[in-house]
Amino acid sequence: MTEVAERMPGRVDGVDAARGLALIGMFVAHVSPVVESFQAAEFIALADERPRLLFALTAGIGLGFISGGMRPIVDGRQGLRRQIAIRAVILVILGFLIWATLNPLVFIILDVYGVAFLLMLPLLFIPIRAALALGIGLLAVTPALAELGARTEFVDAVRDTPLRFLSDWIVGGAYPVIVWVPVMLIGLAFARMDLGSPRVVGAIALAGTAAASVFLPIATLLPPPDRVCVAGWWVPLRASLETLGNVGVGALIVAAMLTLTALARPGVRRAAGTILSPITAMGSMPLSIYTLHLVVISLAIREENGVQTDDSWALVIGLVVGSMVFAWLWRRYLGRGPLERALRAASGRDRAERHPSPFRG
């Protein structure tokens, strides 16, 4: 373990900062108004796919941290899995409660997040290389499979039943678990590496840059309908290429935030830490910030020309600035986020700190 890793705090600011940026991207995707400029529309569209993949990537890193980081725990693995399973079930229930009571005009991430956590339980302690190989290998095919599945008559039929959430969890929604789990596996592998090493973080940045530089341009060059025929199936190849490239962007962002907050020269670290502190605070309490933003946008729903909407640039700015101020003040004076604290207590995490790690989630 490097000297930098040894002196890292209980939370890793670089990962929290990346997660905070993902939250801001979600705010833009959720409530930004329709724009006439094609370039502006394309820019806003980036806030739809990349932030949620970055969120999944940091979720996998978080799972790696709480399971021991570079030194996976040996004793208490079953207890840890039980704690994560309890968290997952609570997230699923919370997602349904928000949908039933607030009914915001956006896809809700929490229930899918919980399902993905449950699917990650048997994979939590696989070796680094296996996690990377499985994650990247699955990511090459699962986005295309999700696109295929979402277009089938069976999924369409399920969407017309009370079990619609099952199709949304697996393939049909904005956050299908068959895509999220591979991304989380890649994040899990990152957490098993020495994220205090400039060489390791540089390798992550290089790999992310390479993935984004190769796959995203190829995806944009594919002619309509952006599919190839494989064994009689029309497979949306572009979906897989774009997902691989966007996960590469996420890896680059994580590496950049780690560099700025932990590996740069002391003066740069201090300046970056100060500038990023509101975003880092947001990323340290993602459940609280995400849930509060759903409450706010639900209250902002109005009717325009007979159509319900919550879109507003004022709301985008209010969510970003308000979340930063709230998170920064709460973290400074009260510590862990309110819902994070409740979730931790409910899962038994407070009673079972069995393995000290330099990386905590």
Coordinates of C-alpha atoms in Angstrom, one line a residue:
M1 CA 0.0 0.0 0.0
T2 CA 1.3 3.4 -0.9
E3 CA 2.0 6.2 1.6
V4 CA -0.8 8.2 0.0
A5 CA -3.2 5.4 0.5
E6 CA -2.3 5.0 4.1
R7 CA -3.0 8.7 4.9
M8 CA -6.3 8.8 3.0
P9 CA -9.3 9.6 5.2
G10 CA -12.2 7.4 6.1
R11 CA -14.0 8.5 2.9
V12 CA -12.1 9.0 -0.3
D13 CA -12.8 12.5 -1.5
G14 CA -12.0 11.8 -5.1
V15 CA -14.6 9.1 -5.4
D16 CA -17.2 11.3 -3.5
A17 CA -16.4 14.2 -5.9
A18 CA -17.0 11.9 -8.9
R19 CA -20.3 10.8 -7.4
G20 CA -21.3 14.4 -6.7
L21 CA -20.7 15.2 -10.3
A22 CA -22.9 12.3 -11.3
L23 CA -25.7 13.7 -9.1
I24 CA -25.3 17.1 -10.8
G25 CA -25.5 15.5 -14.2
M26 CA -28.7 13.7 -13.1
F27 CA -30.3 17.0 -12.1
V28 CA -29.6 18.4 -15.5
A29 CA -31.0 15.4 -17.2
H30 CA -34.1 15.4 -15.1
V31 CA -35.3 19.0 -15.2
S32 CA -33.5 20.9 -18.0
P33 CA -36.0 22.4 -20.5
V34 CA -36.1 21.4 -24.1
V35 CA -33.7 23.6 -26.2
E36 CA -33.9 24.5 -29.9
S37 CA -30.1 24.4 -30.5
F38 CA -29.0 20.9 -31.7
Q39 CA -25.6 21.4 -30.1
A40 CA -27.2 22.3 -26.7
A41 CA -29.6 19.4 -27.0
E42 CA -26.6 17.0 -27.6
F43 CA -24.8 18.5 -24.6
I44 CA -27.8 18.0 -22.4
A45 CA -28.2 14.4 -23.7
L46 CA -24.7 13.6 -22.3
A47 CA -26.1 14.3 -18.9
D48 CA -28.6 11.5 -19.3
E49 CA -26.3 8.5 -19.9
R50 CA -22.9 9.3 -18.5
P51 CA -23.9 10.4 -15.0
R52 CA -25.9 7.3 -14.3
L53 CA -23.0 5.1 -15.5
L54 CA -20.6 7.1 -13.4
F55 CA -23.0 6.7 -10.5
A56 CA -23.0 2.9 -11.0
L57 CA -19.2 2.9 -11.3
T58 CA -18.8 4.7 -8.0
A59 CA -21.4 2.4 -6.4
G60 CA -19.2 -0.5 -7.3
I61 CA -16.2 1.3 -5.8
G62 CA -18.2 1.9 -2.7
L63 CA -19.0 -1.8 -2.4
G64 CA -15.3 -2.6 -2.8
F65 CA -14.4 -0.1 0.0
I66 CA -16.8 -1.4 2.6
S67 CA -15.7 -5.0 1.8
G68 CA -12.1 -4.1 2.6
G69 CA -10.6 -2.2 -0.3
M70 CA -7.2 -3.5 -1.3
R71 CA -7.4 -6.1 1.5
P72 CA -10.8 -7.8 1.2
I73 CA -12.1 -8.9 4.6
V74 CA -11.9 -12.6 5.5
D75 CA -13.8 -12.8 8.8
G76 CA -17.4 -11.6 8.8
R77 CA -18.1 -11.9 5.1
Q78 CA -21.5 -13.3 5.7
G79 CA -22.3 -10.6 8.1
L80 CA -21.3 -7.9 5.6
R81 CA -23.4 -9.6 2.9
R82 CA -26.3 -9.6 5.3
Q83 CA -25.9 -5.8 5.9
I84 CA -25.7 -5.1 2.2
A85 CA -28.8 -7.2 1.5
I86 CA -30.7 -5.3 4.2
R87 CA -29.6 -2.0 2.6
A88 CA -30.7 -3.3 -0.8
V89 CA -34.2 -4.3 0.4
I90 CA -34.6 -1.0 2.1
L91 CA -33.6 0.8 -1.1
V92 CA -36.2 -1.2 -3.1
I93 CA -38.9 -0.4 -0.6
L94 CA -37.9 3.3 -0.6
G95 CA -38.0 3.4 -4.4
F96 CA -41.6 2.0 -4.4
L97 CA -42.7 4.4 -1.6
I98 CA -41.4 7.4 -3.6
W99 CA -43.1 6.2 -6.7
A100 CA -46.4 5.6 -4.9
T101 CA -46.4 8.9 -2.9
L102 CA -44.4 11.4 -4.9
N103 CA -44.7 10.0 -8.5
P104 CA -42.0 12.3 -9.9
L105 CA -41.8 12.6 -13.7
V106 CA -38.4 10.8 -13.8
F107 CA -37.2 7.2 -13.6
I108 CA -36.5 6.3 -10.0
I109 CA -33.1 4.8 -9.4
L110 CA -33.4 3.5 -5.9
D111 CA -35.2 0.2 -6.4
V112 CA -32.9 -0.8 -9.3
Y113 CA -29.9 0.2 -7.2
G114 CA -31.2 -2.2 -4.5
V115 CA -31.7 -5.1 -7.0
A116 CA -28.2 -4.5 -8.4
F117 CA -26.7 -4.7 -4.9
L118 CA -28.5 -8.1 -4.3
L119 CA -27.0 -9.4 -7.6
M120 CA -23.5 -8.2 -6.6
L121 CA -23.5 -10.2 -3.3
P122 CA -22.1 -13.5 -4.7
L123 CA -19.6 -11.5 -6.8
L124 CA -18.3 -9.3 -3.9
F125 CA -15.1 -11.1 -3.3
I126 CA -14.0 -12.3 -6.7
P127 CA -10.4 -11.5 -7.8
I128 CA -9.6 -8.2 -9.4
R129 CA -8.8 -9.7 -12.8
A130 CA -12.0 -11.7 -12.8
A131 CA -14.1 -8.7 -11.8
L132 CA -12.5 -6.6 -14.6
A133 CA -12.8 -9.4 -17.2
L134 CA -16.4 -10.2 -16.3
G135 CA -17.4 -6.6 -16.1
I136 CA -15.9 -5.5 -19.4
G137 CA -17.0 -8.8 -21.2
L138 CA -20.6 -8.4 -20.1
L139 CA -20.6 -4.7 -20.9
A140 CA -19.8 -5.6 -24.5
V141 CA -23.1 -7.4 -24.9
T142 CA -25.6 -6.5 -22.1
P143 CA -26.5 -3.0 -23.4
A144 CA -27.4 -4.5 -26.8
L145 CA -29.3 -7.3 -25.0
A146 CA -31.2 -4.6 -23.0
E147 CA -32.1 -2.8 -26.2
L148 CA -33.3 -6.1 -27.7
G149 CA -35.3 -7.1 -24.7
A150 CA -36.9 -3.7 -24.4
R151 CA -38.4 -4.1 -27.9
T152 CA -39.8 -7.6 -27.5
E153 CA -43.5 -8.3 -27.4
F154 CA -43.1 -10.0 -24.1
V155 CA -41.7 -6.9 -22.4
D156 CA -44.4 -4.8 -24.0
A157 CA -47.0 -7.2 -22.5
V158 CA -45.4 -7.1 -19.1
R159 CA -45.4 -3.3 -19.1
D160 CA -49.2 -3.4 -19.3
T161 CA -49.4 -5.3 -16.0
P162 CA -48.8 -4.4 -12.4
L163 CA -45.4 -6.3 -12.8
R164 CA -44.1 -3.6 -15.1
F165 CA -41.3 -2.9 -12.6
L166 CA -39.8 -6.3 -13.3
S167 CA -39.2 -5.5 -16.9
D168 CA -37.8 -2.0 -15.9
W169 CA -35.4 -3.6 -13.5
I170 CA -34.0 -6.1 -16.0
V171 CA -34.1 -4.5 -19.5
G172 CA -36.8 -2.0 -20.1
G173 CA -36.1 0.9 -17.8
A174 CA -33.5 3.7 -17.8
Y175 CA -31.3 1.7 -15.4
P176 CA -31.4 -2.0 -16.4
V177 CA -29.5 -4.1 -13.9
I178 CA -28.0 -6.2 -16.7
V179 CA -26.0 -3.1 -17.6
W180 CA -25.5 -1.7 -14.1
V181 CA -24.0 -4.9 -12.6
P182 CA -21.1 -5.1 -15.1
V183 CA -20.3 -1.4 -14.5
M184 CA -20.4 -2.0 -10.7
L185 CA -18.0 -5.0 -11.2
I186 CA -15.5 -2.6 -12.9
G187 CA -15.9 -0.2 -10.0
L188 CA -15.4 -3.1 -7.5
A189 CA -12.1 -4.0 -9.3
F190 CA -11.0 -0.3 -9.0
A191 CA -11.6 -0.4 -5.3
R192 CA -9.3 -3.5 -5.0
M193 CA -6.4 -1.6 -6.6
D194 CA -4.1 0.9 -4.9
L195 CA -6.0 4.1 -5.6
G196 CA -3.3 6.0 -3.8
S197 CA -0.7 5.1 -6.4
P198 CA -0.1 7.6 -9.2
R199 CA 0.8 4.7 -11.5
V200 CA -2.5 2.8 -10.9
V201 CA -4.6 6.0 -11.2
G202 CA -2.7 6.9 -14.3
A203 CA -3.5 3.4 -15.8
I204 CA -7.2 3.9 -15.0
A205 CA -7.1 7.3 -16.7
L206 CA -5.3 5.9 -19.7
A207 CA -7.7 2.9 -20.1
G208 CA -10.7 5.3 -19.7
T209 CA -9.4 7.7 -22.3
A210 CA -8.7 4.8 -24.7
A211 CA -12.2 3.4 -24.3
A212 CA -13.8 6.7 -24.8
S213 CA -11.6 7.6 -27.8
V214 CA -12.1 4.4 -29.6
F215 CA -15.7 3.3 -28.9
L216 CA -17.6 6.7 -28.9
P217 CA -16.3 7.8 -32.4
I218 CA -17.1 4.3 -33.8
A219 CA -20.6 4.5 -32.4
T220 CA -21.2 7.8 -34.0
L221 CA -20.0 6.6 -37.4
L222 CA -22.4 3.6 -37.5
P223 CA -25.0 4.2 -40.2
P224 CA -28.7 4.0 -39.5
P225 CA -30.3 1.8 -38.1
D226 CA -27.1 1.4 -36.1
R227 CA -27.5 -2.4 -36.0
V228 CA -25.8 -5.5 -37.3
C229 CA -27.4 -8.8 -38.0
V230 CA -26.1 -11.6 -35.8
A231 CA -27.6 -15.1 -36.1
G232 CA -30.9 -13.7 -37.3
W233 CA -31.2 -11.1 -34.5
W234 CA -31.0 -7.3 -35.2
V235 CA -28.6 -6.3 -32.5
P236 CA -28.2 -2.6 -31.5
L237 CA -24.5 -2.5 -31.7
R238 CA -24.3 1.2 -31.0
A239 CA -25.8 0.8 -27.5
S240 CA -22.9 -1.4 -26.4
L241 CA -20.2 0.8 -28.0
E242 CA -21.6 3.9 -26.4
T243 CA -21.9 2.3 -23.0
L244 CA -18.3 1.1 -23.1
G245 CA -17.1 4.5 -24.2
N246 CA -19.2 6.3 -21.5
V247 CA -17.9 4.0 -18.8
G248 CA -14.4 5.0 -20.0
V249 CA -15.4 8.6 -19.5
G250 CA -16.5 7.7 -16.0
A251 CA -13.2 6.0 -15.2
L252 CA -11.4 9.1 -16.5
I253 CA -13.5 11.3 -14.2
V254 CA -12.8 9.1 -11.2
A255 CA -9.0 9.2 -12.0
A256 CA -9.1 12.9 -12.4
M257 CA -10.8 13.5 -9.1
L258 CA -8.5 11.1 -7.3
T259 CA -5.5 13.0 -8.8
L260 CA -6.8 16.4 -7.8
T261 CA -7.8 15.5 -4.2
A262 CA -5.0 13.0 -3.2
L263 CA -2.1 12.7 -5.7
A264 CA -1.4 16.3 -6.9
R265 CA 1.0 18.7 -5.2
P266 CA 0.0 19.9 -1.8
G267 CA -1.0 23.3 -3.0
V268 CA -3.1 21.9 -5.8
R269 CA -4.7 19.4 -3.4
R270 CA -5.7 22.1 -1.0
A271 CA -7.1 24.3 -3.7
A272 CA -9.0 21.4 -5.4
G273 CA -10.3 20.2 -2.1
T274 CA -11.7 23.6 -1.3
I275 CA -13.2 24.2 -4.7
L276 CA -14.7 20.7 -4.9
S277 CA -15.8 20.5 -1.2
P278 CA -19.5 21.2 -1.9
I279 CA -19.6 18.6 -4.7
T280 CA -17.6 16.1 -2.5
A281 CA -20.1 16.7 0.3
M282 CA -23.0 15.9 -2.1
G283 CA -21.2 12.7 -3.2
S284 CA -20.7 11.7 0.5
M285 CA -24.5 11.5 1.0
P286 CA -25.9 10.4 -2.4
L287 CA -29.1 8.8 -0.9
S288 CA -30.1 11.9 1.0
I289 CA -29.4 14.3 -1.9
Y290 CA -31.0 12.1 -4.5
T291 CA -34.1 11.6 -2.4
L292 CA -34.4 15.3 -1.5
H293 CA -34.2 16.2 -5.2
L294 CA -37.1 13.8 -6.0
V295 CA -39.2 15.6 -3.3
V296 CA -38.3 19.0 -4.8
I297 CA -39.0 18.1 -8.4
S298 CA -42.3 16.4 -7.4
L299 CA -43.4 19.7 -5.7
A300 CA -42.4 21.6 -8.9
I301 CA -44.7 19.6 -11.2
R302 CA -47.1 21.9 -13.1
E303 CA -49.2 21.8 -16.2
E304 CA -48.3 23.6 -19.4
N305 CA -50.5 23.4 -22.5
G306 CA -52.3 20.4 -21.0
V307 CA -49.0 18.5 -20.3
Q308 CA -47.4 17.9 -16.9
T309 CA -43.8 19.1 -16.6
D310 CA -41.2 20.0 -14.1
D311 CA -38.6 21.4 -16.5
S312 CA -37.0 24.7 -15.6
W313 CA -33.5 26.2 -15.7
A314 CA -34.3 27.9 -12.4
L315 CA -35.0 24.5 -10.9
V316 CA -31.8 23.1 -12.3
I317 CA -29.8 25.9 -10.7
G318 CA -31.7 25.7 -7.5
L319 CA -31.2 21.9 -7.2
V320 CA -27.4 22.2 -7.9
V321 CA -26.8 25.2 -5.6
G322 CA -29.2 24.1 -2.9
S323 CA -27.8 20.6 -2.8
M324 CA -24.2 21.9 -2.5
V325 CA -25.1 24.3 0.3
F326 CA -27.2 21.7 2.2
A327 CA -24.6 18.9 1.8
W328 CA -21.6 21.1 2.7
L329 CA -23.3 22.5 5.9
W330 CA -24.6 19.1 6.9
R331 CA -21.3 17.3 6.4
R332 CA -19.3 20.1 8.2
Y333 CA -21.5 20.3 11.3
L334 CA -23.3 16.9 11.4
G335 CA -21.2 14.5 9.5
R336 CA -22.8 11.5 7.7
G337 CA -25.9 12.3 5.6
P338 CA -29.3 11.8 7.3
L339 CA -30.6 9.0 5.2
E340 CA -27.1 7.4 5.1
R341 CA -27.0 7.4 8.8
A342 CA -30.5 5.8 9.1
L343 CA -29.6 3.2 6.4
R344 CA -26.4 2.4 8.2
A345 CA -28.2 1.9 11.5
A346 CA -31.0 -0.2 10.0
S347 CA -28.6 -2.5 8.3
G348 CA -26.5 -3.1 11.4
R349 CA -23.4 -1.5 10.0
D350 CA -22.8 0.6 13.1
R351 CA -22.8 -2.5 15.3
A352 CA -20.4 -4.5 13.1
E353 CA -17.3 -2.6 12.1
R354 CA -15.2 -5.7 12.1
H355 CA -12.4 -4.8 9.6
P356 CA -10.6 -1.5 9.6
S357 CA -9.9 -0.3 6.0
P358 CA -8.2 2.8 4.6
F359 CA -11.1 3.0 2.2
R360 CA -14.6 3.3 3.7
G361 CA -17.9 3.6 1.8

